[in-house]
PDB file of C-alpha atoms in Angstrom:
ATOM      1  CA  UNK A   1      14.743  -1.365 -18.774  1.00 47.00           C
ATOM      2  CA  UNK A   2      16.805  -4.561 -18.366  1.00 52.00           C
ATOM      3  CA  UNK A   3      15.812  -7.532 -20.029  1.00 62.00           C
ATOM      4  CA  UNK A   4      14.958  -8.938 -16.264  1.00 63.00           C
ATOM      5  CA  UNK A   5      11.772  -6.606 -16.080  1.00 59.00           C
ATOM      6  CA  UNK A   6      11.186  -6.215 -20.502  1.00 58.00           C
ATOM      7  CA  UNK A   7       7.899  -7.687 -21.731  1.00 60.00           C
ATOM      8  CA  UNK A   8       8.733  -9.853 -24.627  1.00 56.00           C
ATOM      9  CA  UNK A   9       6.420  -8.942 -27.712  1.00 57.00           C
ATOM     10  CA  UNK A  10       4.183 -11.495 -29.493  1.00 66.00           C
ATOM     11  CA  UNK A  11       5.017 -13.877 -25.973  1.00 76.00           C
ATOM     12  CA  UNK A  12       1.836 -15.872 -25.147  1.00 82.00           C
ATOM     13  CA  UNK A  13       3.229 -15.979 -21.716  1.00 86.00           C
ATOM     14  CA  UNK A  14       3.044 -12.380 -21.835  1.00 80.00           C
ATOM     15  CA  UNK A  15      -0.576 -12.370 -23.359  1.00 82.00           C
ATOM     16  CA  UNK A  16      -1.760 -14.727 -20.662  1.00 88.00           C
ATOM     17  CA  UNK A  17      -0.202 -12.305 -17.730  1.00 91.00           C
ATOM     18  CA  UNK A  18      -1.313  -8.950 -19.852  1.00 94.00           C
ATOM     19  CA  UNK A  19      -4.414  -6.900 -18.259  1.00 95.00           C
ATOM     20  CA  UNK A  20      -5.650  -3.962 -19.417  1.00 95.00           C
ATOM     21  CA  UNK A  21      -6.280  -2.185 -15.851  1.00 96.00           C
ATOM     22  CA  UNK A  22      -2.284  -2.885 -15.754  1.00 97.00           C
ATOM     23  CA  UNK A  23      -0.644  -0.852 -18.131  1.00 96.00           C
ATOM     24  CA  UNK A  24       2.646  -0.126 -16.286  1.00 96.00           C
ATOM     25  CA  UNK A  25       3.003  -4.056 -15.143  1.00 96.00           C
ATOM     26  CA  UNK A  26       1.905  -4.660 -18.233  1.00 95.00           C
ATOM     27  CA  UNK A  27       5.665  -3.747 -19.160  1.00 94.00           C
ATOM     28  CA  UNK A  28       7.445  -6.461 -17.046  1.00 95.00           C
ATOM     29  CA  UNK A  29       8.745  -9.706 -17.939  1.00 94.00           C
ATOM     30  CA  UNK A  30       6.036 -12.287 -17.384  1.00 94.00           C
ATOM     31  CA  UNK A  31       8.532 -15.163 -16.753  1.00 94.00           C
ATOM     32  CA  UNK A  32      10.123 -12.405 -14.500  1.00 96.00           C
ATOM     33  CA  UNK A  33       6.854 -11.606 -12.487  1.00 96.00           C
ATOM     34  CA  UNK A  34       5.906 -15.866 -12.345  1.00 97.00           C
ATOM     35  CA  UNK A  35       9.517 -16.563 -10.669  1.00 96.00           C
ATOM     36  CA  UNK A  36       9.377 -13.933  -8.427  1.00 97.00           C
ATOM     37  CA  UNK A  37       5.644 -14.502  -7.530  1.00 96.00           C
ATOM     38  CA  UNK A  38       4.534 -14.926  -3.434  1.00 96.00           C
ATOM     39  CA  UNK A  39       0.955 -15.011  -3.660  1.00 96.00           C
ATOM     40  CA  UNK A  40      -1.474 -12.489  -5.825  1.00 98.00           C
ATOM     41  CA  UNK A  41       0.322 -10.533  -8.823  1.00 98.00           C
ATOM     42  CA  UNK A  42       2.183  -7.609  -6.418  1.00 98.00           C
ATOM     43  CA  UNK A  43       2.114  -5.340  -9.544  1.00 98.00           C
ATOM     44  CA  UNK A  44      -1.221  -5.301 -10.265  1.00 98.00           C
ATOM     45  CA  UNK A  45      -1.976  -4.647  -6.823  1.00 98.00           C
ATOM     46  CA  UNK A  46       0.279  -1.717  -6.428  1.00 98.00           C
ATOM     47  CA  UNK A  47      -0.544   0.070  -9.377  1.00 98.00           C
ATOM     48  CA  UNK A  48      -4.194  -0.056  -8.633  1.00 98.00           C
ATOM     49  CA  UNK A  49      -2.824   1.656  -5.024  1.00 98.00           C
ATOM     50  CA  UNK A  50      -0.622   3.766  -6.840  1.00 98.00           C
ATOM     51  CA  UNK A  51      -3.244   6.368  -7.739  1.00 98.00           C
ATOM     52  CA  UNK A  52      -5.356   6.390  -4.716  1.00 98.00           C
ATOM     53  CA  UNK A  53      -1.609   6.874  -2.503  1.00 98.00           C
ATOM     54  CA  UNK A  54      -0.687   9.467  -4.750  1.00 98.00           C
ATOM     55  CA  UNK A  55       2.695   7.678  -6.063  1.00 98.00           C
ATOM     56  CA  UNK A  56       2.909  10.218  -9.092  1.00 97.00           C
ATOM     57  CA  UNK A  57       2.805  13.149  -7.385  1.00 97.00           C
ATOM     58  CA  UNK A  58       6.052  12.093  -5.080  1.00 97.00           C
ATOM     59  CA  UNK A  59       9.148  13.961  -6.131  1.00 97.00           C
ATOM     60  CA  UNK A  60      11.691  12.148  -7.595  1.00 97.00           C
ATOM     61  CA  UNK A  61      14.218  10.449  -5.198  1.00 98.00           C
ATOM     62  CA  UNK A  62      11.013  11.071  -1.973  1.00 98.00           C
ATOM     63  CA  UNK A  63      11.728   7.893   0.357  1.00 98.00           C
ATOM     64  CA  UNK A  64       9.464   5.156   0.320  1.00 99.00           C
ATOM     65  CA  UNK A  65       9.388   1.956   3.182  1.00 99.00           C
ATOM     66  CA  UNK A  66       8.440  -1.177   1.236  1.00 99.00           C
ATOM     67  CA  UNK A  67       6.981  -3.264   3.843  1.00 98.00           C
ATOM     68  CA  UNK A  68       6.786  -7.293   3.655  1.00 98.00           C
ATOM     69  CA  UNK A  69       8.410  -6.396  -0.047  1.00 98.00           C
ATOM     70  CA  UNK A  70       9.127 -10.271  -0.330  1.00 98.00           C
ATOM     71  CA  UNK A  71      10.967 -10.793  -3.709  1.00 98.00           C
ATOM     72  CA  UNK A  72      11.385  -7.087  -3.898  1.00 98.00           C
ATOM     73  CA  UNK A  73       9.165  -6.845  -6.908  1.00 98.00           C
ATOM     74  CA  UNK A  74       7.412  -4.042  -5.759  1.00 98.00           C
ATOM     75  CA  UNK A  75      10.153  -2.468  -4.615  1.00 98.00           C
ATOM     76  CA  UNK A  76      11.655  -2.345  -8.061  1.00 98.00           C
ATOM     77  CA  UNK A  77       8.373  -1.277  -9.636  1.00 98.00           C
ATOM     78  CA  UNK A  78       8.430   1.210  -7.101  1.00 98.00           C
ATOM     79  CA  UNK A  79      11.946   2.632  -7.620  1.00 98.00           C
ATOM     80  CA  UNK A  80      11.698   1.981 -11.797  1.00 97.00           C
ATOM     81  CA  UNK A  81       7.891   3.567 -11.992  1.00 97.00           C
ATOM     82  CA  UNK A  82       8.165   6.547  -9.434  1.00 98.00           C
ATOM     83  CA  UNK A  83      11.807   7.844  -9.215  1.00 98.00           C
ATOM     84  CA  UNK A  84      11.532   6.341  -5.199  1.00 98.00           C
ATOM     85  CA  UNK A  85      14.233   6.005  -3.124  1.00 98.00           C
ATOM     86  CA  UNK A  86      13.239   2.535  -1.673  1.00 99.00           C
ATOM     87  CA  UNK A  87      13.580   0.530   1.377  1.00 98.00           C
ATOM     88  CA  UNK A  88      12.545  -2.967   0.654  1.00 98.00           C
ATOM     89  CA  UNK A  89      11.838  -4.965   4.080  1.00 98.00           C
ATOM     90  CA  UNK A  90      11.120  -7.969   4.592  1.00 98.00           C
ATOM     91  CA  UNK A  91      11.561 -10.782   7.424  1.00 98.00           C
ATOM     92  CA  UNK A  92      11.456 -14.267   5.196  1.00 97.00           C
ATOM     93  CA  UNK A  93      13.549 -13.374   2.250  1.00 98.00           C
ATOM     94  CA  UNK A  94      16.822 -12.056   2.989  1.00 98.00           C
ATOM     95  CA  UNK A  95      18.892  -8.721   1.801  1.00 98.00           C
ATOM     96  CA  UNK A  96      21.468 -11.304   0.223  1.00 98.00           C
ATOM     97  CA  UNK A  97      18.566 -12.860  -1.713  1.00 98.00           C
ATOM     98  CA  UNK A  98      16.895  -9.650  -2.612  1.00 98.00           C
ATOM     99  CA  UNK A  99      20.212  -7.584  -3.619  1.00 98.00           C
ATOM    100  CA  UNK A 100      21.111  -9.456  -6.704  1.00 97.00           C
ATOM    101  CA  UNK A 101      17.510  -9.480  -8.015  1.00 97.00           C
ATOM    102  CA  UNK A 102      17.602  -5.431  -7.217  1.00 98.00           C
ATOM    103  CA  UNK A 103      20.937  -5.469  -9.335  1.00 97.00           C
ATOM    104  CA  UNK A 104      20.054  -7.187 -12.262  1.00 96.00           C
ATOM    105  CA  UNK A 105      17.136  -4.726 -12.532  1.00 97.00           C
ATOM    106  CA  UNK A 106      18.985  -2.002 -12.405  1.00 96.00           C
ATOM    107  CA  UNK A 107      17.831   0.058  -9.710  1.00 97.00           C
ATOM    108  CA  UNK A 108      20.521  -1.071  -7.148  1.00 98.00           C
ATOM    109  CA  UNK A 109      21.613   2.175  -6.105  1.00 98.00           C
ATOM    110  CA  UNK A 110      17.906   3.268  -5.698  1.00 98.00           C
ATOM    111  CA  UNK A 111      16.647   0.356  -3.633  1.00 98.00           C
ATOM    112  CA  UNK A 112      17.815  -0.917  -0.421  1.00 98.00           C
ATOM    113  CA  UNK A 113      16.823  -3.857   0.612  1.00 98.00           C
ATOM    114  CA  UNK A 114      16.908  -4.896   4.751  1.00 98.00           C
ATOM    115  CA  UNK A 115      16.265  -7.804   7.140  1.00 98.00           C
ATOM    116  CA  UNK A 116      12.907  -6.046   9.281  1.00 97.00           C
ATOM    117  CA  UNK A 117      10.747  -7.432  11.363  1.00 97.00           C
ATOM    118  CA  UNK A 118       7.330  -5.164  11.513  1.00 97.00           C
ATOM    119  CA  UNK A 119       7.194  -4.764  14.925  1.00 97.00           C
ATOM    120  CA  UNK A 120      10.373  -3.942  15.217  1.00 97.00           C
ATOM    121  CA  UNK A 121      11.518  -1.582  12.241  1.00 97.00           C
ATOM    122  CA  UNK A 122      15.052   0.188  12.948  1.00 95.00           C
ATOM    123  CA  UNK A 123      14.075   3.513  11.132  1.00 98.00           C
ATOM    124  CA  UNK A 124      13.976   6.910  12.811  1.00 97.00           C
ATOM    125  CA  UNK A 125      10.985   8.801  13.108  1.00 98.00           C
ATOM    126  CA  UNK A 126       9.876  10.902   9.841  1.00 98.00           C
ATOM    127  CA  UNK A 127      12.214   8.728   7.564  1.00 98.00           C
ATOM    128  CA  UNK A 128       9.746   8.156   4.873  1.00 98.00           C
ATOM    129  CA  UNK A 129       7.640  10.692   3.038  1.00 98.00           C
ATOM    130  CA  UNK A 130       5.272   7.294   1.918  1.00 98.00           C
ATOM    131  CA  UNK A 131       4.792   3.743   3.374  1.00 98.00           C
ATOM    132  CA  UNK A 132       3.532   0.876   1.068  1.00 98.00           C
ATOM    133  CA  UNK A 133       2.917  -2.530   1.843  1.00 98.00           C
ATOM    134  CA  UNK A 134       1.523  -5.264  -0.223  1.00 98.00           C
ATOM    135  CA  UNK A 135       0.093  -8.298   0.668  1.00 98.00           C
ATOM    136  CA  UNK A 136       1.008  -8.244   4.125  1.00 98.00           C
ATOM    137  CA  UNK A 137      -0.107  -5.495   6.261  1.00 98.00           C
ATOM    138  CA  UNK A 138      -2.906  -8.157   7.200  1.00 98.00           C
ATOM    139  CA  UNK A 139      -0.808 -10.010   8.851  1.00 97.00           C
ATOM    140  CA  UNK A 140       0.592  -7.885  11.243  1.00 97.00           C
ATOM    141  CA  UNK A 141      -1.383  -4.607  11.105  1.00 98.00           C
ATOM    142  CA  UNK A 142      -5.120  -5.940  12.445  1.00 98.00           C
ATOM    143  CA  UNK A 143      -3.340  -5.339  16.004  1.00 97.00           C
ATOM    144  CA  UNK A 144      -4.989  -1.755  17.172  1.00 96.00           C
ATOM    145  CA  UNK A 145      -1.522  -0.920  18.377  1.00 97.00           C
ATOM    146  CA  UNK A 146       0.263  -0.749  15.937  1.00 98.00           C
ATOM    147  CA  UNK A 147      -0.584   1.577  13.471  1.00 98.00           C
ATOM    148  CA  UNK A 148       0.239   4.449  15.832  1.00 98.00           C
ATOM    149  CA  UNK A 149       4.144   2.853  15.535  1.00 97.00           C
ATOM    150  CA  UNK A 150       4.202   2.444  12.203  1.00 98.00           C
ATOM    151  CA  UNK A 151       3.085   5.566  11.364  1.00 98.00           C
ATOM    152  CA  UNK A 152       5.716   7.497  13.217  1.00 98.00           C
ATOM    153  CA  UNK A 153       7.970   6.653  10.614  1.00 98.00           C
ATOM    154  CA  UNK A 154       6.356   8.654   8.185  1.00 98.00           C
ATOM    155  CA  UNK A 155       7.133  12.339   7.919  1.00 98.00           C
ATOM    156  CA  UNK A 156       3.432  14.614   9.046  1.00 96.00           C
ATOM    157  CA  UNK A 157       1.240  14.338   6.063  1.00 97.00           C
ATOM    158  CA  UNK A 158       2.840  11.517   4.561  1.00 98.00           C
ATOM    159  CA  UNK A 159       0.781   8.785   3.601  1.00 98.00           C
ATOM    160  CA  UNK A 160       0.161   4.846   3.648  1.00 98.00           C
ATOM    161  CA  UNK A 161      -1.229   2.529   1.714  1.00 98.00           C
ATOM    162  CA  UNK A 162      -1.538  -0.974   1.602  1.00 99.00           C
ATOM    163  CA  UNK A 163      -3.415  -3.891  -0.343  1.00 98.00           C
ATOM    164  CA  UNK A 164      -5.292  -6.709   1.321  1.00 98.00           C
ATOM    165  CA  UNK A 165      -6.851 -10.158   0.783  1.00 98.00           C
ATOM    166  CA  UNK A 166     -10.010  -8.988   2.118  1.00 98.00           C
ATOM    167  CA  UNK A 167     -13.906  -9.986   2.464  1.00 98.00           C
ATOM    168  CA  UNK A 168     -16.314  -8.275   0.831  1.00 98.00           C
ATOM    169  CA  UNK A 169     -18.917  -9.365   4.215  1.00 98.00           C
ATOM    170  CA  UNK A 170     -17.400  -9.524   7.675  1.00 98.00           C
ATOM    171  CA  UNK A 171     -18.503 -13.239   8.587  1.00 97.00           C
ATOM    172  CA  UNK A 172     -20.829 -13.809  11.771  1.00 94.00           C
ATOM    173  CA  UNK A 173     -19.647 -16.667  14.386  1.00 94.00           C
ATOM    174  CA  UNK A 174     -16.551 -18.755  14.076  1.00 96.00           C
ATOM    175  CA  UNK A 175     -17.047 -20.582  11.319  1.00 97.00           C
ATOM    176  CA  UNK A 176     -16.431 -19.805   7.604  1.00 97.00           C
ATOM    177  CA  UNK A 177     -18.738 -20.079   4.723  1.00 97.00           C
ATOM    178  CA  UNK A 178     -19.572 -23.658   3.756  1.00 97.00           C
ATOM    179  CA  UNK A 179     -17.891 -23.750   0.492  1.00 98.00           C
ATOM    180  CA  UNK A 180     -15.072 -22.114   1.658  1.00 98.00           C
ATOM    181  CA  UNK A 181     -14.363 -25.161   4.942  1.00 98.00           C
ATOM    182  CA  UNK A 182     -11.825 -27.300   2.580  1.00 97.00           C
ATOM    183  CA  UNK A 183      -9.194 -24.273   1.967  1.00 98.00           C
ATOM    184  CA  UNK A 184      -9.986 -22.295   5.038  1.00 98.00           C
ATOM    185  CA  UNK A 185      -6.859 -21.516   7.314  1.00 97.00           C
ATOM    186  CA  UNK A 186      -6.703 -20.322  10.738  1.00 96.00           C
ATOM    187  CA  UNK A 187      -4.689 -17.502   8.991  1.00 96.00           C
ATOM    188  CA  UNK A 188      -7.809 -15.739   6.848  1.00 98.00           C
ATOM    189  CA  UNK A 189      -9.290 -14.799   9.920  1.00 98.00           C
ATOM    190  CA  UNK A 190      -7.320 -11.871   9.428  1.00 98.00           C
ATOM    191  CA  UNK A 191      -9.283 -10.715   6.282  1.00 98.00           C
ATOM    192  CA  UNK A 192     -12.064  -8.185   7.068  1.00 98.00           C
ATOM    193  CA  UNK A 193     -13.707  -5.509   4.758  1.00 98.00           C
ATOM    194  CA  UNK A 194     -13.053  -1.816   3.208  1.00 98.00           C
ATOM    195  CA  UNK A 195     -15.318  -1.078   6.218  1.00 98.00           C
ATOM    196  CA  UNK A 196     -13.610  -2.554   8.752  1.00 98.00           C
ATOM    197  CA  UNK A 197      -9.796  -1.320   7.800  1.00 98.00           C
ATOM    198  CA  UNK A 198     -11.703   1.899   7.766  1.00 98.00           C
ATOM    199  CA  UNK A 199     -12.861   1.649  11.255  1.00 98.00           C
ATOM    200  CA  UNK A 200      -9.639   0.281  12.503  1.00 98.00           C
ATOM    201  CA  UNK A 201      -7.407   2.905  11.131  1.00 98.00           C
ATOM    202  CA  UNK A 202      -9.827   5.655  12.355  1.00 98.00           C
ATOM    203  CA  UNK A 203      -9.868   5.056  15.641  1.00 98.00           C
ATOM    204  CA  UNK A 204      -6.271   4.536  15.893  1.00 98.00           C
ATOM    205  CA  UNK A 205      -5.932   8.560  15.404  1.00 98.00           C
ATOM    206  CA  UNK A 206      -3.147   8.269  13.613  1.00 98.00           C
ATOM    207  CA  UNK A 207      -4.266   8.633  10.051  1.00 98.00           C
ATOM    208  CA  UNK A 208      -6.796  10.451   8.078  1.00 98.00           C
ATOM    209  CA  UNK A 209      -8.439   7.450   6.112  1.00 98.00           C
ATOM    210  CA  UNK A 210      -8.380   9.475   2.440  1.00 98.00           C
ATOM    211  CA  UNK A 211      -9.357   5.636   0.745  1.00 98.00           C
ATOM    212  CA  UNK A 212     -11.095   2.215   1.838  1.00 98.00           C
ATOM    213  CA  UNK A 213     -12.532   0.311  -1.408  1.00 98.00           C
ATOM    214  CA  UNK A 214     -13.332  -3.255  -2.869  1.00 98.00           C
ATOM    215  CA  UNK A 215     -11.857  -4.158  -5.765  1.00 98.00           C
ATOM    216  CA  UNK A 216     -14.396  -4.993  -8.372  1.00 97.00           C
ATOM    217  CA  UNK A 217     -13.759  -7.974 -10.046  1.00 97.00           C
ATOM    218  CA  UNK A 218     -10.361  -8.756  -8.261  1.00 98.00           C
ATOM    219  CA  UNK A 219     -11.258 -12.278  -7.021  1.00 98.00           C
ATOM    220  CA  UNK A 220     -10.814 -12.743 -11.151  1.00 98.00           C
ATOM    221  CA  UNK A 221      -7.459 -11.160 -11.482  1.00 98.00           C
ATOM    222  CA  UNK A 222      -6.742 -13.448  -8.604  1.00 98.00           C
ATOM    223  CA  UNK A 223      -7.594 -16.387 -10.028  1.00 98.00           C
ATOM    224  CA  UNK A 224      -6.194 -15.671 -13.401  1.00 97.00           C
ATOM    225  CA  UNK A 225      -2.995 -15.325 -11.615  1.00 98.00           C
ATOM    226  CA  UNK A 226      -3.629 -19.268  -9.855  1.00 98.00           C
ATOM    227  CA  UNK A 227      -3.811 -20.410 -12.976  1.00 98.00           C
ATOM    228  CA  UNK A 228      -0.842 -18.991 -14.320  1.00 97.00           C
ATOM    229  CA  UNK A 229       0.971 -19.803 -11.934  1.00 98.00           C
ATOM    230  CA  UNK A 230      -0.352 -23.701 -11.512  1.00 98.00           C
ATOM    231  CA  UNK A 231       0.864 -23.905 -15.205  1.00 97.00           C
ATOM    232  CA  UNK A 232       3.965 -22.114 -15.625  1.00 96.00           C
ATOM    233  CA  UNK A 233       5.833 -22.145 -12.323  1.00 96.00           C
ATOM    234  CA  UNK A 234       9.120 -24.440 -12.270  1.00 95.00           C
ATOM    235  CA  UNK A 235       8.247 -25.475  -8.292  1.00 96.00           C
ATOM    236  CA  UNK A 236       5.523 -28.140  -7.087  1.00 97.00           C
ATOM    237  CA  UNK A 237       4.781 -26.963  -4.010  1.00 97.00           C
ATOM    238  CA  UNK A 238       3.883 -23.088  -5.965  1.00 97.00           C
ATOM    239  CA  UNK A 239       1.835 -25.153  -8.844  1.00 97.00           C
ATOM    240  CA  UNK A 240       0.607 -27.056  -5.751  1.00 98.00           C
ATOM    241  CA  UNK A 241      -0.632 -24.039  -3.936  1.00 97.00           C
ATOM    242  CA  UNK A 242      -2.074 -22.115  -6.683  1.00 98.00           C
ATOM    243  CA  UNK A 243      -4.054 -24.791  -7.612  1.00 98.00           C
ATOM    244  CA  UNK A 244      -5.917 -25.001  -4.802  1.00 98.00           C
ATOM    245  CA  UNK A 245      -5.750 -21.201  -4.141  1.00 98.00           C
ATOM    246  CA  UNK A 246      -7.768 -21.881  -8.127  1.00 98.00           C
ATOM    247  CA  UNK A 247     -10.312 -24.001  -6.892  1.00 98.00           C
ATOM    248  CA  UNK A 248     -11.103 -22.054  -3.810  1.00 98.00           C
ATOM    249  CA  UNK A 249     -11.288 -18.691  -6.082  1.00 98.00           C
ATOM    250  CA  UNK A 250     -13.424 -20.612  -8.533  1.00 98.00           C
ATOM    251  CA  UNK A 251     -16.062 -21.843  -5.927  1.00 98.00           C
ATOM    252  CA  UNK A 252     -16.535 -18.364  -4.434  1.00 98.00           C
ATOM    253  CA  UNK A 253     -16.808 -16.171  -7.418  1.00 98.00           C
ATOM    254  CA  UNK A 254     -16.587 -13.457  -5.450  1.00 98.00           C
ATOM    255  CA  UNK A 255     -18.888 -13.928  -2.998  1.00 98.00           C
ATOM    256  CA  UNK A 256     -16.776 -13.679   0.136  1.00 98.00           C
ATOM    257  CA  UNK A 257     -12.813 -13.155  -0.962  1.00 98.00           C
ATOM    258  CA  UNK A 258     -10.907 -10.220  -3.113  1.00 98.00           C
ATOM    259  CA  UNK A 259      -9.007  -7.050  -1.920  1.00 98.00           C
ATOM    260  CA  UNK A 260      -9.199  -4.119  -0.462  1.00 99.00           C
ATOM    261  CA  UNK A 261      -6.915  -1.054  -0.762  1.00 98.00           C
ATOM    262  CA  UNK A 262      -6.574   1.587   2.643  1.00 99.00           C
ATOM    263  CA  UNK A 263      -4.916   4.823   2.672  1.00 99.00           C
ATOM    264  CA  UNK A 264      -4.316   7.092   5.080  1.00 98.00           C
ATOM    265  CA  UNK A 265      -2.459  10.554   5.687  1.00 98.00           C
ATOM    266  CA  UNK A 266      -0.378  11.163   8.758  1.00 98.00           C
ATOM    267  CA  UNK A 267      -2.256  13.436  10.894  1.00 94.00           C
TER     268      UNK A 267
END
């Protein structure tokens, strides 16, 4: 590996950001993984996907669609961990902010990354034997339509998977939990449960739903991760964010917010 994506031995940066359930992340760069950051640690959230989308029994060089890849963390990951051939899409950071990133990790001629919107992804039909998106299916994919376009793009019996901030209890009514009123967004409307992704990617016919599970105990990786972040980013407005992203986690403990992993197989 480059030094970009090398964990640094006896680092207490590293033994803050080290999980056991993580092996394989376990490996990157800590100061690597805190600059790169866009929300929850993407590497701990794909590689609990990886096993329940089946990354290692792709062949080596099999096509993957990174969708919402940000940073292109996971897009690396991908290409470094699996042997994918990787598209890394995204619509806020750009393929001229992404490319040198790719480079410096080494996997440049294995990832590409693109300017995509999700609703409008210029990719032929059957182009990717796997789809992954992290962090950000949820906010485009709760739309019943669209599944049945995404999923085109995957070759028959191909299979997505994506990660979620999720609920563990769909909430009644309009209004969110009391403890939750200070941080609540218009945007977390858009988290639901393992049940409901279930539901909504059932009836959309165009996947066999293989997985739809809770992470147990991920509002703590979560939070773990706010607090790294709050005191080791280099940005205000990040420490600013995952501090109260903190707080909020800390209030809940669980009881309403964590993630939830889907995957389906094209039918």
């Amino acid at each position: 590996m480059s030094d970009i994506t090398s964990r640094t031995s006896n680092d207490p940066l590293s033994d803050r950001t080290g999980h056991p359930r993580y092996p394989r992340s376990n490996r990157y760069d800590a100061r690597w993984t805190i600059d790169n950051q866009m929300g929850p640690h993407a590497l701990w959230l794909l590689e609990w996907l990886a096993p329940a989308l089946g990354l290692d029994t792709l062949s080596p060089g099999s096509r993957v669609l990174d969708l919402g890849c940000g940073r292109a963390m996971t897009s690396i990951f991908l290409a470094r961990e699996y042997d994918a051939q990787v598209t890394a899409a995204d619509l806020w950071v750009k393929p001229a902010e992404n490319a040198p990133r790719i480079a410096e990790a080494g996997v440049a001629d294995r990832v590409l990354p693109v300017l995509a919107e999700a609703h409008d992804l210029p990719f032929g039909e059957g182009s990717f034997d796997a789809i992954v998106s992290v962090d950000a299916y949820q906010y485009f994919g709760t739309n019943d339509l669209y599944l049945p376009e995404l999923t085109r793009l995957l070759k028959p019996g191909g299979r997505i998977g994506v990660v979620v901030p999720a609920l563990r209890e769909e909430i009644d009514g309009v209004e969110p939990p009391e403890h939750l009123k200070p941080f609540w967004e218009p945007g977390f409307w858009c988290f639901h449960t393992a049940a409901w992704w279930r539901r909504h990617w059932t009836r959309s016919g165009a996947v066999e739903v293989e997985t739809a599970d809770w992470l147990e105990d991920g509002w703590r990786d979560w939070l773990r991760w706010c607090e790294v972040v709050a005191d080791e980013h280099t940005d205000e407005w990040h420490i600013r964010m995952a501090g109260q992203c903190a707080e909020m986690l800390r209030l809940d403990q669980g009881g309403t917010l964590g993630f939830v992993r889907v995957v389906g197989r094209r039918l």
